Short mmCIF file of C-alpha atoms in Angstrom, two decimals:
data_model
loop_
_atom_site.label_atom_id
_atom_site.label_comp_id
_atom_site.label_asym_id
_atom_site.label_seq_id
_atom_site.Cartn_x
_atom_site.Cartn_y
_atom_site.Cartn_z
CA MET A 1 0.00 0.00 0.00
CA ALA A 2 1.58 3.25 -1.11
CA HIS A 3 1.74 6.16 1.28
CA GLN A 4 2.70 9.76 0.53
CA LEU A 5 3.57 12.71 2.73
CA LEU A 6 1.98 15.92 1.41
CA TYR A 7 3.20 19.38 2.44
CA SER A 8 0.61 22.14 2.84
CA SER A 9 1.94 24.64 5.42
CA PRO A 10 4.70 24.92 8.05
CA LEU A 11 2.28 23.51 10.68
CA SER A 12 0.34 21.09 8.53
CA TYR A 13 1.24 17.72 6.97
CA SER A 14 -1.12 14.97 5.91
CA LEU A 15 -0.63 11.28 5.29
CA THR A 16 -2.83 9.97 2.48
CA SER A 17 -3.87 6.41 1.80
CA LYS A 18 -6.67 5.73 -0.63
CA GLY A 19 -7.99 9.21 -0.13
CA ARG A 20 -7.93 9.17 3.67
CA HIS A 21 -6.18 12.09 5.37
CA ILE A 22 -4.48 12.17 8.77
CA SER A 23 -3.50 15.58 10.04
CA LEU A 24 -0.19 15.52 11.90
CA MET A 25 -1.67 18.02 14.34
CA SER A 26 -4.39 15.53 15.27
CA ARG A 27 -4.01 12.87 17.98
CA ASN A 28 -3.27 10.13 15.45
CA GLY A 29 -0.84 12.41 13.64
CA LEU A 30 1.09 13.18 16.80
CA LEU A 31 1.27 9.47 17.62
CA LEU A 32 2.69 8.84 14.16
CA VAL A 33 5.36 11.51 14.61
CA ALA A 34 6.29 10.07 18.01
CA LEU A 35 6.62 6.60 16.49
CA LEU A 36 8.90 7.88 13.73
CA VAL A 37 11.12 9.66 16.27
CA ILE A 38 11.37 6.55 18.46
CA LEU A 39 12.30 4.36 15.50
CA GLY A 40 14.89 6.88 14.37
CA VAL A 41 16.62 6.73 17.75
CA TYR A 42 16.08 3.04 18.41
CA LEU A 43 17.01 1.34 15.15
CA PRO A 44 20.70 2.38 15.10
CA TRP A 45 21.12 0.53 18.43
CA VAL A 46 19.72 -2.78 17.24
CA ARG A 47 23.15 -4.10 16.29
CA SER A 48 24.85 -2.56 19.31
CA PRO A 49 26.25 -4.88 22.01
CA LEU A 50 24.27 -2.88 24.57
CA PHE A 51 21.08 -3.87 22.72
CA LEU A 52 22.08 -7.49 22.32
CA PHE A 53 23.15 -7.68 25.98
CA PRO A 54 20.85 -5.34 27.97
CA ASN A 55 21.90 -4.80 31.57
CA ARG A 56 20.86 -2.89 34.63
CA THR A 57 20.67 0.87 34.97
CA PHE A 58 23.87 2.87 34.49
CA SER A 59 22.76 5.82 36.62
CA SER A 60 25.01 4.92 39.55
CA PHE A 61 28.25 5.02 37.51
CA PRO A 62 30.82 7.70 38.39
CA PRO A 63 31.52 10.39 35.77
CA ASN A 64 35.13 9.19 35.69
CA TRP A 65 35.85 5.45 35.55
CA ARG A 66 38.99 6.01 37.65
CA ASN A 67 36.63 6.48 40.60
CA TYR A 68 34.76 3.22 39.98
CA SER A 69 35.58 0.89 42.85
CA LEU A 70 35.83 -2.89 42.97
CA ALA A 71 32.92 -2.98 45.43
CA GLN A 72 30.73 -0.91 43.07
CA ALA A 73 31.66 -3.02 40.07
CA ALA A 74 31.04 -6.33 41.85
CA LYS A 75 27.65 -5.13 43.07
CA PHE A 76 26.72 -4.14 39.53
CA VAL A 77 27.65 -7.40 37.78
CA ALA A 78 26.94 -9.98 40.51
CA LYS A 79 24.07 -12.36 39.86
CA ASP A 80 22.88 -14.84 42.48
CA GLY A 81 25.83 -13.75 44.61
CA THR A 82 28.39 -14.81 41.98
CA VAL A 83 31.00 -12.90 39.98
CA ILE A 84 33.11 -14.23 37.10
CA VAL A 85 36.47 -12.45 37.10
CA CYS A 86 39.34 -12.11 34.68
CA THR A 87 42.32 -9.75 34.60
CA VAL A 88 43.27 -8.20 31.26
CA SER A 89 45.81 -5.79 29.81
CA TYR A 90 45.22 -3.93 26.55
CA PRO A 91 47.16 -6.23 24.17
CA PHE A 92 45.00 -9.19 25.26
CA LEU A 93 41.64 -7.61 24.42
CA PRO A 94 41.21 -9.97 21.43
CA PHE A 95 41.60 -12.96 23.77
CA LEU A 96 39.13 -11.38 26.19
CA ASN A 97 36.61 -10.97 23.38
CA ASN A 98 37.14 -14.55 22.24
CA TRP A 99 36.56 -15.83 25.78
CA LEU A 100 33.50 -13.59 26.20
CA ILE A 101 31.85 -15.08 23.11
CA SER A 102 32.13 -18.55 24.64
CA VAL A 103 30.86 -17.31 28.02
CA SER A 104 27.92 -15.56 26.33
CA ARG A 105 26.94 -18.78 24.58
CA GLN A 106 26.42 -20.27 28.05
CA LYS A 107 24.36 -17.22 29.16
CA HIS A 108 26.76 -16.11 31.93
CA GLN A 109 28.18 -12.90 30.43
CA ASP A 110 26.23 -10.61 32.77
CA LYS A 111 28.27 -11.90 35.74
CA VAL A 112 31.61 -11.02 34.14
CA LEU A 113 33.83 -8.42 35.77
CA VAL A 114 37.01 -7.50 33.90
CA ILE A 115 39.76 -6.22 36.18
CA ALA A 116 41.65 -3.92 33.81
CA GLU A 117 45.37 -3.65 34.41
CA ASP A 118 45.70 -0.35 32.54
CA TYR A 119 43.53 2.68 31.84
CA ALA A 120 43.32 2.04 28.10
CA THR A 121 41.60 -1.28 28.83
CA LEU A 122 39.35 0.27 31.49
CA TYR A 123 38.03 2.94 29.15
CA LYS A 124 37.77 0.69 26.10
CA ILE A 125 35.63 -1.91 27.84
CA ASN A 126 33.40 0.52 29.73
CA LYS A 127 32.78 2.52 26.58
CA LYS A 128 31.43 -0.59 24.87
CA TRP A 129 30.04 -2.39 27.92
CA PRO A 130 29.50 0.12 30.75
CA GLY A 131 30.17 -1.07 34.27
CA HIS A 132 31.90 -4.35 33.45
CA ALA A 133 35.49 -3.17 33.90
CA VAL A 134 37.27 -1.78 36.93
CA LEU A 135 40.88 -0.86 37.62
CA VAL A 136 42.49 -1.48 40.98
CA PRO A 137 45.54 0.84 41.21
CA PRO A 138 48.35 0.94 40.42
CA ALA A 139 47.90 0.68 36.66
CA LEU A 140 50.44 -1.28 34.65
CA ASN A 141 52.03 -0.56 31.26
CA SER A 142 49.29 -0.99 28.65
CA GLN A 143 51.53 -1.53 25.62
CA THR A 144 53.27 -4.82 26.37
CA ALA A 145 51.87 -8.31 25.81
CA HIS A 146 53.82 -10.03 28.58
CA LYS A 147 55.16 -13.51 27.91
CA PHE A 148 54.67 -16.33 30.38
CA GLY A 149 57.63 -16.36 32.75
CA SER A 150 58.54 -12.70 32.28
CA LYS A 151 58.73 -10.19 35.11
CA GLY A 152 55.89 -8.25 33.50
CA PHE A 153 53.77 -11.39 33.45
CA PHE A 154 54.49 -11.96 37.13
CA ASN A 155 53.58 -8.37 38.02
CA PHE A 156 50.36 -8.87 36.10
CA THR A 157 49.32 -12.20 37.68
CA SER A 158 50.71 -11.78 41.20
CA ARG A 159 47.95 -9.33 42.12
CA ARG A 160 45.29 -11.92 41.33
CA PRO A 161 44.90 -13.34 44.88
CA GLN A 162 44.49 -9.82 46.27
CA HIS A 163 41.57 -9.16 43.91
CA LEU A 164 39.99 -12.53 44.68
CA LEU A 165 40.37 -12.08 48.44
CA ARG A 166 38.72 -8.67 48.30
CA LEU A 167 35.73 -10.10 46.41
CA LEU A 168 35.43 -12.94 48.93
CA GLU A 169 35.50 -10.42 51.77
CA LEU A 170 32.66 -8.57 50.03
CA GLY A 171 30.65 -11.81 50.26
CA TYR A 172 30.67 -13.06 46.65
CA ASN A 173 31.24 -16.46 45.12
CA VAL A 174 34.09 -15.92 42.65
CA MET A 175 35.05 -17.79 39.50
CA TYR A 176 38.40 -16.76 38.07
CA ASN A 177 39.41 -17.52 34.46
CA ASP A 178 42.42 -16.63 32.36
CA VAL A 179 41.23 -15.29 29.01
CA ASP A 180 43.20 -17.85 26.97
CA MET A 181 40.30 -20.20 27.69
CA VAL A 182 37.16 -21.15 25.78
CA TRP A 183 33.93 -22.44 27.32
CA LEU A 184 32.34 -25.33 25.43
CA GLN A 185 29.68 -26.05 28.06
CA ASP A 186 28.35 -24.44 31.24
CA PRO A 187 30.97 -25.02 34.00
CA PHE A 188 28.60 -24.20 36.85
CA GLN A 189 26.93 -27.59 36.56
CA TYR A 190 30.24 -29.11 37.73
CA LEU A 191 30.52 -27.04 40.90
CA GLN A 192 28.84 -29.72 42.94
CA GLY A 193 28.28 -29.51 46.67
CA SER A 194 29.31 -26.60 48.86
CA HIS A 195 33.10 -26.94 48.82
CA GLU A 196 35.16 -23.84 49.53
CA ALA A 197 37.62 -24.05 46.63
CA TYR A 198 37.40 -25.80 43.24
CA PHE A 199 40.46 -26.16 41.00
CA THR A 200 41.99 -28.13 38.11
CA ASP A 201 45.11 -30.28 37.74
CA ASP A 202 47.63 -28.93 35.24
CA ARG A 203 49.41 -32.21 34.64
CA THR A 204 49.05 -34.02 31.33
CA ARG A 205 49.06 -37.51 32.80
CA ILE A 206 45.68 -39.08 31.99
CA LYS A 207 43.42 -39.77 34.94
CA PRO A 208 40.57 -42.31 35.02
CA LEU A 209 37.16 -40.74 34.41
CA ASN A 210 36.17 -41.53 38.00
CA HIS A 211 39.33 -40.06 39.53
CA SER A 212 39.44 -38.70 43.08
CA HIS A 213 38.36 -35.12 43.68
CA CYS A 214 40.87 -34.65 46.50
CA LEU A 215 44.07 -32.64 46.20
CA PRO A 216 46.48 -34.86 44.20
CA PRO A 217 49.51 -36.19 46.09
CA PRO A 218 52.69 -34.12 45.72
CA ASP A 219 55.53 -35.20 43.46
CA ARG A 220 59.01 -36.20 44.60
CA ASN A 221 59.80 -32.53 45.25
CA GLY A 222 56.85 -32.26 47.60
CA VAL A 223 54.67 -30.06 45.39
CA THR A 224 51.48 -30.42 43.39
CA TYR A 225 50.83 -28.95 39.94
CA ILE A 226 47.42 -27.34 40.31
CA CYS A 227 46.48 -24.66 37.77
CA SER A 228 45.90 -21.17 39.15
CA CYS A 229 44.07 -20.09 35.98
CA MET A 230 40.64 -21.62 36.65
CA ILE A 231 39.42 -21.35 40.24
CA PHE A 232 36.01 -21.17 41.91
CA LEU A 233 35.80 -19.93 45.50
CA ARG A 234 32.99 -19.53 48.00
CA PRO A 235 33.15 -16.68 50.55
CA LYS A 236 34.05 -18.93 53.47
CA THR A 237 36.86 -18.90 55.98
CA GLY A 238 38.91 -21.61 54.24
CA ALA A 239 38.87 -19.93 50.82
CA LYS A 240 39.91 -16.61 52.35
CA LEU A 241 42.71 -18.37 54.23
CA LEU A 242 43.93 -19.91 50.95
CA MET A 243 44.06 -16.49 49.24
CA LYS A 244 45.90 -14.94 52.20
CA LYS A 245 48.43 -17.78 52.18
CA TRP A 246 48.90 -17.38 48.42
CA ILE A 247 49.66 -13.69 48.94
CA ASP A 248 52.09 -14.54 51.75
CA GLU A 249 53.88 -17.12 49.58
CA LEU A 250 54.26 -14.63 46.74
CA HIS A 251 55.78 -12.04 49.06
CA ALA A 252 58.04 -14.53 50.81
CA GLY A 253 59.36 -16.12 47.63
CA SER A 254 59.10 -13.33 45.08
CA LYS A 255 62.54 -14.01 43.59
CA VAL A 256 61.90 -17.76 43.41
CA TYR A 257 58.49 -17.29 41.82
CA GLU A 258 59.36 -14.31 39.65
CA GLY A 259 57.69 -14.86 36.29
CA ASN A 260 55.06 -17.33 37.54
CA ASP A 261 52.60 -17.14 40.43
CA GLN A 262 51.46 -20.76 40.13
CA PRO A 263 54.16 -22.35 42.36
CA ALA A 264 53.14 -20.00 45.17
CA PHE A 265 49.51 -21.04 44.70
CA ASN A 266 50.48 -24.72 44.99
CA TRP A 267 52.54 -24.14 48.12
CA ALA A 268 49.58 -22.29 49.61
CA LEU A 269 47.24 -25.16 48.69
CA ASN A 270 49.50 -27.76 50.27
CA LYS A 271 49.97 -25.74 53.46
CA THR A 272 46.25 -25.05 53.95
CA ALA A 273 44.69 -28.25 52.54
CA HIS A 274 43.86 -29.54 56.03
CA GLN A 275 42.07 -26.28 56.86
CA LEU A 276 39.61 -26.01 53.98
CA ASP A 277 37.26 -28.08 51.85
CA LEU A 278 38.88 -28.57 48.42
CA TYR A 279 37.44 -30.12 45.26
CA LEU A 280 39.43 -31.22 42.20
CA LEU A 281 37.33 -30.76 39.06
CA PRO A 282 37.10 -33.60 36.48
CA GLN A 283 40.05 -33.75 34.11
CA ALA A 284 37.85 -34.71 31.14
CA ALA A 285 35.75 -31.56 31.64
CA PHE A 286 38.61 -29.16 32.44
CA PRO A 287 41.64 -30.41 30.51
CA THR A 288 44.97 -28.68 30.45
CA GLY A 289 46.19 -27.49 27.06
CA GLY A 290 49.05 -29.98 27.15
CA LEU A 291 46.47 -32.76 27.01
CA TYR A 292 43.63 -31.30 24.92
CA PHE A 293 45.77 -29.92 22.11
CA LYS A 294 48.36 -32.70 22.02
CA ASN A 295 46.57 -36.01 22.60
CA LYS A 296 44.08 -36.64 19.78
CA THR A 297 43.25 -40.12 21.05
CA TRP A 298 42.26 -38.84 24.49
CA VAL A 299 40.24 -36.00 22.99
CA GLU A 300 38.28 -38.46 20.85
CA GLU A 301 37.71 -40.84 23.78
CA THR A 302 36.37 -37.99 25.94
CA LYS A 303 34.41 -36.25 23.19
CA GLY A 304 31.37 -34.39 24.52
CA LYS A 305 32.79 -34.13 28.04
CA HIS A 306 34.99 -31.04 27.57
CA VAL A 307 33.71 -27.92 29.34
CA ILE A 308 36.53 -25.34 29.50
CA VAL A 309 39.62 -25.65 27.31
CA HIS A 310 42.78 -23.87 28.45
CA ASN A 311 45.26 -22.78 25.78
CA ASN A 312 48.34 -23.26 27.95
CA TYR A 313 51.47 -25.38 27.48
CA ILE A 314 52.43 -22.96 24.74
CA ILE A 315 54.30 -19.65 24.92
CA GLY A 316 53.69 -16.58 22.83
CA TYR A 317 50.73 -14.40 21.91
CA ASN A 318 50.71 -15.31 18.22
CA ASN A 319 51.29 -18.99 18.94
CA LYS A 320 48.24 -19.09 21.20
CA MET A 321 46.12 -17.34 18.59
CA LYS A 322 47.26 -19.69 15.83
CA ARG A 323 46.54 -22.76 17.93
CA PHE A 324 43.03 -21.53 18.69
CA ARG A 325 42.50 -20.95 14.97
CA ASP A 326 43.86 -24.38 14.06
CA PHE A 327 41.37 -26.02 16.42
CA GLY A 328 38.39 -23.88 15.42
CA LEU A 329 38.35 -22.04 18.76
CA TRP A 330 39.27 -18.53 17.58
CA LEU A 331 35.70 -17.27 17.51
CA ILE A 332 36.06 -13.53 16.99
CA ASP A 333 36.75 -13.72 13.26
CA ASP A 334 33.17 -14.79 12.49
CA HIS A 335 31.21 -14.36 15.73
CA SER A 336 32.29 -11.04 17.26
CA LEU A 337 28.68 -9.82 17.58
CA GLU A 338 28.07 -12.64 20.06
CA SER A 339 30.37 -10.80 22.49
CA PRO A 340 29.00 -7.98 24.65
CA LEU A 341 31.97 -5.96 23.40
CA GLY A 342 31.02 -6.45 19.78
CA LYS A 343 33.74 -6.08 17.18
CA LEU A 344 36.86 -4.42 18.53
CA GLU A 345 38.60 -2.03 16.16
#
């Protein structure tokens, strides 16, 4: 049905359809104008991440994101008392976006809180996804993609237990992920019971499917090899004790651990294991990269059981990206609009 706008005077328009006239100064005409205005404002947002991922009101945000506190941010993103946390510096925004796509597919993106390690990351994320990034001073250098084992990498990761402890003290359940991970299924279904700390084994030795969920026995050097990159904690005394001990170990052995905070985490686990309720997550569901990406037979035998894949046991930004691409897990090339950040330029 053809419609035509006819001009007659500065205050008078009419819409004609088969001879019927609607004056824009009439009630119906004013409603039509209002509808056109709304559509003109609304339609450009349809493809925006803020439209695809609506969230709560932004009215409580500070005018300057530097004043946005961890407590404010956690309160904003928490859902059912739970926060999903990652720490990110600017060079790793593509990995963050890749991880976020996989989290969004499991409908948990609203719980995500990005702890930005530099102001460039803070502003970039909050511009695209207001309220989901916070910076806990001091800010680090935003220009360097730190390699595993470097001093910069250690400075970046060694603050992790401080952030997690603060969130526990605020009363939240906390899941921590590194962003070189991809979710294939919903991990929350595996957080059975009411244990205080859930973790994964970083060894590549294959375990039986019905393996024990206790802390694995230490090796000949008296240490375990638990991964500090995927942790779930409940705000209980034991979990807080573990984080405090991790911080203590990092401070006490900073030269020994420089470049890697994971040994300190394992020493803390072993020293506090008798004081908290620990739970080792299933290897088939949470495999280390040294197993998932290098043992095709095991991957085929455990097909359908994988939940979170960790792209570790490889060093280098570009090497990680290539491996994800080789295994069909680099999602941002074709699915960036599935991320609440949309396509990053």
